[in-house]
Amino acid sequence: MKRLLICLCVLFCTAAFGAEDWQAEAKQRIEEHRKENVTLTVTQNGKPLTGAAVKVEFQGHEFLFGCNIFKWNRCATPEENEAYQERFAEVFNFATLGFYWWTFEPEQGKRKHADVDRVLAWCEDNGIRAKGHPLAWNFSDPAWAKNIAEDDLYRWQLEYARQCPERYRDKIETWDVINEVVQWDRSECLRQAPKLTALMKERGSIEYAKACFHEARKGNPGATLLINDYMTGPEYASLVEKLTDENGKPLYDAIGLQSHMHSGTWNNGHIWDVCERFAKFKAPVHFTELTLLSGEGKFDWNNRKGMETTSEGERKQAEEVVRIYTMLFSHPSVEAITWWDLSDQGAWMNAPAGLLRKDMTPKPAFEALKKLVTEDWTTNETLQTDEKGEVKLRAFRGDYRITVTLPDGKRQTLPVNVDKGGNELILEIGL
């Protein structure tokens, strides 16, 4: 409870951000930071093709719109499992899988690889990138660690941080290496993870984190590695500054920020302040755990079954989803946003935190987010080549299907990727 209250205590003392014109300002930033100028030159036998119709169809975002996928095939009924998977694939291109040591390895040396492999196969079939979370966290000791010598447990923790990225090198590109280091010695960690917390105390929390990063990098040198925390203020920024190697090079590739808003939603000023605080590190920012509730009233931390979703709460949740996603998507340093959890069924803290209700029916927030991701923030146009065989447009970064129809009616479809930087592409038609 304390960690979330600390995280959100600045909520009510941060000034509003562009109270009346924030939407126009955010839209302008999105236009500037999320889209690219694209020139497509259509040729046939090496010569520009004039008067051809060029249909540009958006296929998928470069930006990572994510959600944890903890309830995959674990819902109450087969029908709900099917609905969960269908809804997930409708919106998200990024899935967070759980690698909590105490649950992923409930018996020493026996890890639940088969469960992860099934989820990864589904993600691959649906074009969804995967992330592992987390490799190290002193929130709970593995049950088998009770009588393990401290040095041995430390060695096994480092092996875990290396072996998971190594085994999933071809399947998981992104990892939260270590979780919640700022307040590593809070009471719940001391109570639930006395062994791991003692290790961090003896070796120093920063050095412990560095060691985990070094091992994860050995496991997969090409992975994107994150530090992740619910503290989003100066304390976390100070920790990030220290997370470097002996040459001063950052050990992380991106910075993870949790934003569980059980006690109220962040206003635009606070959102922007947090983004700017971590943008100074010149690394991508990932909002790794975003929660907005659809209940009414104050969330009761002591009675975690006391709040249910309501029609009015769902209406407000949808409005806030649009506002917060728009603000985050408009900041140039933000690279990923991960929702936490997709459904109210089994949601963290038993809160009405889902975009889906417990029966997997979509809330208004789901439909609002789907519209942003699959309609508002996509580019779909049909143009005609000029005398140079060119069409010009400004497009969201991502994958496209380009269909060229010749004046005689023949057509050809080609894949195109629009990424950051120059996008002057030649499409040679082989008809």
Coordinates of C-alpha atoms in Angstrom, one line a residue:
M1 CA 0.0 0.0 0.0
K2 CA 2.7 2.5 1.0
R3 CA 4.6 2.2 -2.3
L4 CA 1.5 3.1 -4.3
L5 CA 0.6 6.0 -2.1
I6 CA 4.2 7.4 -2.4
C7 CA 4.0 6.9 -6.1
L8 CA 0.8 8.9 -6.4
C9 CA 1.1 11.5 -3.6
V10 CA 2.2 14.2 -6.1
L11 CA -1.0 13.7 -8.0
F12 CA -2.9 16.5 -6.4
C13 CA -0.1 19.1 -6.2
T14 CA 0.9 19.2 -9.8
A15 CA -0.5 22.0 -11.9
A16 CA -2.8 21.2 -14.9
F17 CA -1.1 20.9 -18.2
G18 CA -2.7 23.0 -21.0
A19 CA -6.1 22.7 -19.4
E20 CA -8.1 23.7 -22.5
D21 CA -5.9 23.1 -25.4
W22 CA -4.0 20.0 -24.3
Q23 CA -5.6 17.8 -27.0
A24 CA -4.6 20.1 -29.8
E25 CA -1.1 20.4 -28.4
A26 CA -0.8 16.6 -28.0
K27 CA -2.1 16.0 -31.5
Q28 CA 0.5 18.4 -32.9
R29 CA 3.3 16.5 -31.0
I30 CA 2.0 13.2 -32.2
E31 CA 2.1 14.5 -35.8
E32 CA 5.7 15.7 -35.3
H33 CA 7.1 12.8 -33.3
R34 CA 5.2 9.7 -34.4
K35 CA 5.0 10.2 -38.2
E36 CA 7.5 10.4 -41.0
N37 CA 7.6 11.9 -44.5
V38 CA 7.4 9.1 -47.0
T39 CA 8.1 9.2 -50.7
L40 CA 7.2 6.1 -52.7
T41 CA 8.5 5.9 -56.2
V42 CA 6.8 3.2 -58.4
T43 CA 8.9 1.9 -61.2
Q44 CA 8.5 -0.8 -63.9
N45 CA 11.5 -2.1 -65.7
G46 CA 13.5 0.6 -63.9
K47 CA 11.3 3.5 -65.3
P48 CA 8.9 5.7 -63.3
L49 CA 5.3 4.6 -63.6
T50 CA 2.8 7.5 -64.0
G51 CA -0.9 7.3 -63.2
A52 CA -0.8 4.2 -61.0
A53 CA -3.0 3.9 -58.0
V54 CA -1.2 3.3 -54.7
K55 CA -3.2 2.0 -51.8
V56 CA -1.4 2.4 -48.4
E57 CA -2.7 0.1 -45.7
F58 CA -1.5 0.2 -42.1
Q59 CA -0.5 -3.2 -40.7
G60 CA 1.1 -2.6 -37.4
H61 CA 2.8 -0.1 -35.1
E62 CA 6.4 0.4 -34.4
F63 CA 5.3 1.8 -31.0
L64 CA 4.8 -0.9 -28.4
F65 CA 1.2 -1.0 -27.2
G66 CA 1.3 -3.7 -24.5
C67 CA -0.4 -5.6 -21.7
N68 CA 0.6 -8.3 -19.3
I69 CA -0.7 -11.6 -20.5
F70 CA -0.9 -13.4 -17.1
K71 CA -4.4 -14.8 -17.7
W72 CA -3.7 -16.4 -21.0
N73 CA -5.4 -19.8 -20.9
R74 CA -6.1 -19.3 -17.2
C75 CA -9.5 -17.8 -17.3
A76 CA -12.5 -19.4 -15.6
T77 CA -13.9 -21.1 -18.7
P78 CA -12.7 -22.1 -22.2
E79 CA -15.0 -19.5 -23.7
E80 CA -13.5 -16.8 -21.6
N81 CA -10.0 -18.0 -22.5
E82 CA -10.9 -17.6 -26.2
A83 CA -12.4 -14.2 -25.6
Y84 CA -9.4 -13.0 -23.7
Q85 CA -7.0 -14.1 -26.5
E86 CA -9.2 -12.5 -29.2
R87 CA -9.4 -9.2 -27.3
F88 CA -5.7 -9.1 -26.6
A89 CA -4.8 -9.6 -30.3
E90 CA -7.3 -6.9 -31.4
V91 CA -5.3 -4.1 -29.7
F92 CA -1.9 -5.2 -28.4
N93 CA 1.4 -5.9 -30.2
F94 CA 3.5 -6.4 -27.0
A95 CA 2.9 -8.9 -24.2
T96 CA 4.5 -9.1 -20.7
L97 CA 5.1 -12.6 -19.4
G98 CA 5.7 -13.3 -15.8
F99 CA 9.2 -14.6 -14.7
Y100 CA 8.8 -14.1 -11.0
W101 CA 11.5 -16.4 -9.6
W102 CA 9.4 -17.8 -6.8
T103 CA 6.6 -18.9 -9.1
F104 CA 8.5 -19.7 -12.3
E105 CA 10.8 -22.0 -10.3
P106 CA 8.7 -23.3 -7.5
E107 CA 11.1 -26.2 -7.0
Q108 CA 14.8 -25.7 -7.4
G109 CA 15.9 -26.5 -10.9
K110 CA 12.3 -27.1 -12.2
R111 CA 11.2 -24.1 -14.2
K112 CA 7.8 -23.6 -15.9
H113 CA 9.2 -23.4 -19.4
A114 CA 6.4 -25.4 -21.0
D115 CA 3.8 -22.7 -19.8
V116 CA 5.9 -19.9 -21.3
D117 CA 6.6 -21.8 -24.5
R118 CA 2.8 -22.1 -25.2
V119 CA 2.2 -18.4 -24.6
L120 CA 5.2 -17.5 -26.8
A121 CA 3.9 -19.7 -29.6
W122 CA 0.6 -17.9 -29.6
C123 CA 2.3 -14.5 -29.5
E124 CA 4.4 -15.4 -32.5
D125 CA 1.3 -16.6 -34.4
N126 CA -0.4 -13.3 -33.7
G127 CA 2.6 -11.0 -34.4
I128 CA 3.0 -10.0 -30.8
R129 CA 6.4 -9.2 -29.3
A130 CA 7.2 -10.6 -25.9
K131 CA 8.8 -9.2 -22.8
G132 CA 10.0 -11.0 -19.6
H133 CA 9.3 -9.5 -16.2
P134 CA 11.3 -9.6 -13.9
L135 CA 14.6 -11.4 -13.6
A136 CA 15.3 -10.2 -10.1
W137 CA 13.1 -8.8 -7.4
N138 CA 13.3 -9.2 -3.6
F139 CA 9.6 -9.3 -3.1
S140 CA 9.4 -13.0 -2.2
D141 CA 12.0 -15.7 -1.6
P142 CA 11.6 -18.9 -3.6
A143 CA 10.1 -21.5 -1.1
W144 CA 13.1 -23.7 -1.6
A145 CA 15.6 -21.0 -0.6
K146 CA 14.8 -21.1 3.1
N147 CA 17.8 -23.3 4.0
I148 CA 20.1 -22.2 1.1
A149 CA 23.5 -20.6 2.0
E150 CA 23.6 -17.0 1.2
D151 CA 26.5 -17.2 -1.3
D152 CA 24.8 -20.1 -3.1
L153 CA 21.5 -18.2 -3.4
Y154 CA 23.3 -15.2 -4.8
R155 CA 25.0 -17.3 -7.4
W156 CA 21.7 -18.9 -8.4
Q157 CA 20.1 -15.5 -8.7
L158 CA 22.7 -14.4 -11.1
E159 CA 22.4 -17.7 -13.0
Y160 CA 18.7 -17.1 -13.3
A161 CA 19.3 -13.6 -14.6
R162 CA 21.6 -15.0 -17.3
Q163 CA 19.9 -18.2 -18.2
C164 CA 16.4 -16.9 -18.9
P165 CA 17.5 -14.4 -21.5
E166 CA 19.8 -17.0 -22.9
R167 CA 17.1 -19.7 -23.3
Y168 CA 14.6 -17.3 -24.8
R169 CA 17.1 -15.4 -27.0
D170 CA 15.1 -16.0 -30.2
K171 CA 11.7 -15.4 -28.6
I172 CA 11.9 -12.6 -26.0
E173 CA 13.7 -9.4 -27.0
T174 CA 12.9 -7.3 -23.9
W175 CA 13.5 -7.9 -20.2
D176 CA 12.8 -6.1 -16.9
V177 CA 16.1 -7.0 -15.3
I178 CA 15.4 -5.9 -11.8
N179 CA 12.3 -4.6 -10.1
E180 CA 11.7 -1.9 -7.5
V181 CA 15.3 -1.2 -6.3
V182 CA 14.6 2.3 -4.8
Q183 CA 12.8 1.0 -1.8
W184 CA 14.3 -2.5 -1.7
D185 CA 14.2 -2.6 2.1
R186 CA 10.6 -1.8 2.7
S187 CA 8.6 -3.8 5.3
E188 CA 6.9 -6.3 2.9
C189 CA 10.3 -7.2 1.3
L190 CA 11.9 -7.7 4.7
R191 CA 8.9 -9.9 5.7
Q192 CA 8.4 -11.9 2.5
A193 CA 11.9 -12.1 1.1
P194 CA 14.3 -12.1 4.1
K195 CA 17.0 -14.0 2.2
L196 CA 17.1 -12.0 -1.0
T197 CA 16.7 -8.7 0.9
A198 CA 19.7 -9.7 3.1
L199 CA 21.7 -10.3 -0.1
M200 CA 20.9 -6.8 -1.3
K201 CA 21.8 -5.3 2.0
E202 CA 25.2 -7.1 2.2
R203 CA 26.2 -6.4 -1.4
G204 CA 24.6 -3.0 -1.8
S205 CA 21.4 -2.5 -3.8
I206 CA 23.1 -0.7 -6.7
E207 CA 25.9 -3.3 -7.0
Y208 CA 23.4 -6.1 -6.8
A209 CA 21.4 -4.5 -9.6
K210 CA 24.5 -4.0 -11.7
A211 CA 25.5 -7.6 -11.3
C212 CA 22.0 -8.7 -12.5
F213 CA 22.4 -6.5 -15.6
H214 CA 25.8 -7.9 -16.4
E215 CA 24.5 -11.5 -16.3
A216 CA 21.4 -10.7 -18.3
R217 CA 23.6 -9.1 -21.0
K218 CA 25.7 -12.2 -21.1
G219 CA 22.6 -14.3 -21.6
N220 CA 21.4 -12.2 -24.6
P221 CA 23.8 -9.4 -25.7
G222 CA 21.2 -8.1 -28.2
A223 CA 18.3 -7.8 -25.7
T224 CA 16.6 -4.6 -24.6
L225 CA 17.2 -4.5 -20.8
L226 CA 15.2 -2.3 -18.4
I227 CA 15.4 -1.1 -14.9
N228 CA 11.8 -0.9 -13.5
D229 CA 10.3 0.9 -10.5
Y230 CA 7.1 2.4 -9.1
M231 CA 9.0 5.3 -7.8
T232 CA 9.0 8.0 -10.5
G233 CA 10.6 10.9 -8.6
P234 CA 14.1 12.1 -8.0
E235 CA 15.1 9.1 -5.9
Y236 CA 14.6 6.8 -9.0
A237 CA 16.4 9.3 -11.3
S238 CA 19.3 9.2 -8.9
L239 CA 19.4 5.4 -9.0
V240 CA 19.3 5.4 -12.8
E241 CA 22.3 7.8 -12.9
K242 CA 24.3 5.3 -10.9
L243 CA 23.4 2.3 -13.0
T244 CA 26.5 2.4 -15.2
D245 CA 29.6 0.3 -15.9
E246 CA 33.1 1.3 -15.0
N247 CA 33.3 3.5 -18.0
G248 CA 30.2 5.4 -17.2
K249 CA 28.1 3.7 -19.9
P250 CA 24.5 2.9 -18.9
L251 CA 23.8 -0.8 -18.2
Y252 CA 20.1 -0.3 -19.2
D253 CA 18.7 0.2 -22.7
A254 CA 15.4 1.7 -21.6
I255 CA 13.9 3.0 -18.3
G256 CA 10.7 1.4 -17.0
L257 CA 8.1 3.4 -15.1
Q258 CA 5.2 1.9 -13.2
S259 CA 2.0 4.0 -13.0
H260 CA -0.6 2.2 -11.0
M261 CA -3.3 4.8 -10.4
H262 CA -5.5 3.1 -7.9
S263 CA -5.6 6.2 -5.7
G264 CA -6.4 8.6 -8.6
T265 CA -5.2 9.5 -12.0
W266 CA -2.2 11.6 -12.9
N267 CA -3.0 15.0 -14.3
N268 CA -1.3 16.1 -17.5
G269 CA 1.2 18.3 -15.8
H270 CA 2.4 15.3 -13.7
I271 CA 2.5 13.0 -16.7
W272 CA 4.7 15.5 -18.5
D273 CA 7.0 16.1 -15.5
V274 CA 7.7 12.4 -15.1
C275 CA 8.4 11.9 -18.8
E276 CA 10.8 14.9 -18.8
R277 CA 12.6 13.7 -15.7
F278 CA 13.6 10.5 -17.4
A279 CA 13.9 11.8 -20.9
K280 CA 17.2 13.5 -19.8
F281 CA 18.9 10.1 -19.8
K282 CA 18.6 9.9 -23.6
A283 CA 17.1 6.4 -23.3
P284 CA 13.6 5.2 -24.3
V285 CA 11.0 5.4 -21.6
H286 CA 8.6 2.5 -21.1
F287 CA 5.5 2.9 -19.1
T288 CA 5.6 -0.7 -17.9
E289 CA 2.5 -1.1 -15.7
L290 CA -0.4 1.3 -16.3
T291 CA -3.6 0.9 -14.2
L292 CA -6.8 3.0 -14.2
L293 CA -9.8 1.8 -12.3
S294 CA -13.4 1.7 -13.4
G295 CA -15.0 1.7 -10.0
E296 CA -16.3 4.7 -8.0
G297 CA -15.1 6.2 -4.8
K298 CA -11.8 5.7 -3.0
F299 CA -10.0 2.4 -3.4
D300 CA -9.8 0.7 -0.1
W301 CA -6.4 -0.9 0.3
N302 CA -7.5 -3.0 3.3
N303 CA -10.6 -4.4 1.7
R304 CA -9.4 -5.4 -1.7
K305 CA -12.8 -6.9 -2.7
G306 CA -14.7 -3.8 -1.9
M307 CA -14.7 -2.1 -5.3
E308 CA -16.5 -3.3 -8.4
T309 CA -16.8 -1.8 -11.8
T310 CA -19.8 0.5 -12.4
S311 CA -21.3 2.2 -15.5
E312 CA -20.2 5.6 -14.3
G313 CA -16.7 4.4 -13.4
E314 CA -16.3 2.7 -16.8
R315 CA -17.3 6.0 -18.5
K316 CA -14.6 7.9 -16.6
Q317 CA -12.1 5.2 -17.1
A318 CA -12.6 5.4 -20.9
E319 CA -12.1 9.2 -20.8
E320 CA -8.9 8.8 -18.8
V321 CA -7.5 6.1 -21.1
V322 CA -7.9 8.5 -24.0
R323 CA -6.3 11.3 -22.1
I324 CA -3.3 9.5 -20.6
Y325 CA -2.5 7.4 -23.7
T326 CA -2.7 10.5 -25.8
M327 CA -0.3 12.4 -23.5
L328 CA 2.2 9.5 -23.3
F329 CA 2.1 8.8 -27.0
S330 CA 2.8 12.4 -27.7
H331 CA 6.0 12.5 -25.7
P332 CA 9.0 11.7 -28.0
S333 CA 10.9 9.7 -25.3
V334 CA 8.1 7.2 -24.7
E335 CA 8.5 4.0 -26.6
A336 CA 6.0 1.6 -24.9
I337 CA 2.9 1.6 -22.8
T338 CA 1.8 -1.6 -21.0
W339 CA -1.7 -1.9 -19.5
W340 CA -2.0 -3.9 -16.2
D341 CA -4.3 -6.1 -16.3
L342 CA -6.5 -6.9 -19.4
S343 CA -9.5 -8.2 -17.4
D344 CA -11.0 -7.6 -14.0
Q345 CA -10.9 -11.4 -13.5
G346 CA -7.8 -12.0 -11.4
A347 CA -6.6 -8.4 -11.7
W348 CA -3.9 -7.2 -9.3
M349 CA -5.3 -6.1 -5.9
N350 CA -8.7 -7.5 -7.0
A351 CA -9.4 -4.0 -8.4
P352 CA -11.6 -3.2 -11.4
A353 CA -8.5 -2.5 -13.3
G354 CA -9.3 -4.3 -16.5
L355 CA -10.2 -3.1 -20.0
L356 CA -12.5 -6.2 -19.9
R357 CA -15.0 -7.1 -17.2
K358 CA -14.7 -10.4 -15.4
D359 CA -16.8 -12.1 -18.1
M360 CA -14.4 -10.8 -20.8
T361 CA -16.9 -8.4 -22.2
P362 CA -15.2 -5.1 -23.3
K363 CA -15.6 -2.0 -21.2
P364 CA -15.8 1.4 -23.0
A365 CA -12.1 1.9 -22.2
F366 CA -11.2 -1.1 -24.3
E367 CA -13.2 0.3 -27.3
A368 CA -11.6 3.7 -26.8
L369 CA -8.1 2.3 -26.7
K370 CA -8.8 0.1 -29.7
K371 CA -10.0 3.1 -31.7
L372 CA -6.8 5.1 -30.9
V373 CA -4.5 2.2 -31.8
T374 CA -6.3 0.8 -34.8
E375 CA -8.0 3.9 -36.3
D376 CA -6.8 7.3 -35.1
W377 CA -3.1 6.5 -35.0
T378 CA -2.9 4.7 -38.3
T379 CA -2.3 5.8 -41.9
N380 CA -4.5 4.5 -44.7
E381 CA -4.6 6.4 -48.0
T382 CA -5.1 5.8 -51.8
L383 CA -3.0 8.1 -54.0
Q384 CA -1.9 8.3 -57.6
T385 CA 1.7 8.5 -58.9
D386 CA 2.7 11.7 -60.6
E387 CA 4.9 12.2 -63.7
K388 CA 7.9 11.1 -61.6
G389 CA 6.1 8.0 -60.5
E390 CA 6.0 9.3 -57.0
V391 CA 3.4 9.6 -54.2
K392 CA 4.2 11.5 -51.0
L393 CA 2.5 11.2 -47.6
R394 CA 3.1 11.5 -43.9
A395 CA 2.6 8.2 -42.2
F396 CA 2.8 6.7 -38.7
R397 CA 5.9 4.6 -38.2
G398 CA 5.2 0.9 -38.6
D399 CA 4.5 -1.8 -41.2
Y400 CA 2.4 -1.3 -44.3
R401 CA 0.9 -3.2 -47.2
I402 CA 1.2 -1.3 -50.5
T403 CA -1.0 -2.3 -53.4
V404 CA -0.1 -0.7 -56.7
T405 CA -2.8 -0.9 -59.4
L406 CA -1.6 -0.2 -63.0
P407 CA -3.7 1.8 -65.5
D408 CA -4.5 -1.5 -67.2
G409 CA -5.9 -2.9 -64.0
K410 CA -3.1 -5.2 -63.0
R411 CA -2.0 -5.0 -59.4
Q412 CA 0.8 -6.0 -57.1
T413 CA 1.1 -5.9 -53.3
L414 CA 4.4 -5.3 -51.5
P415 CA 5.3 -4.9 -47.8
V416 CA 6.9 -1.7 -46.7
N417 CA 8.3 -0.5 -43.3
V418 CA 8.2 3.2 -42.3
D419 CA 10.8 3.9 -39.6
K420 CA 12.5 6.9 -38.1
G421 CA 14.6 8.9 -40.6
G422 CA 14.6 8.9 -44.3
N423 CA 11.8 7.0 -46.1
E424 CA 12.4 7.4 -49.8
L425 CA 11.4 4.0 -51.1
I426 CA 11.4 2.5 -54.6
L427 CA 8.7 0.0 -55.5
E428 CA 9.7 -2.0 -58.6
I429 CA 6.7 -3.6 -60.1
G430 CA 7.2 -6.9 -61.8
L431 CA 4.1 -7.1 -63.8

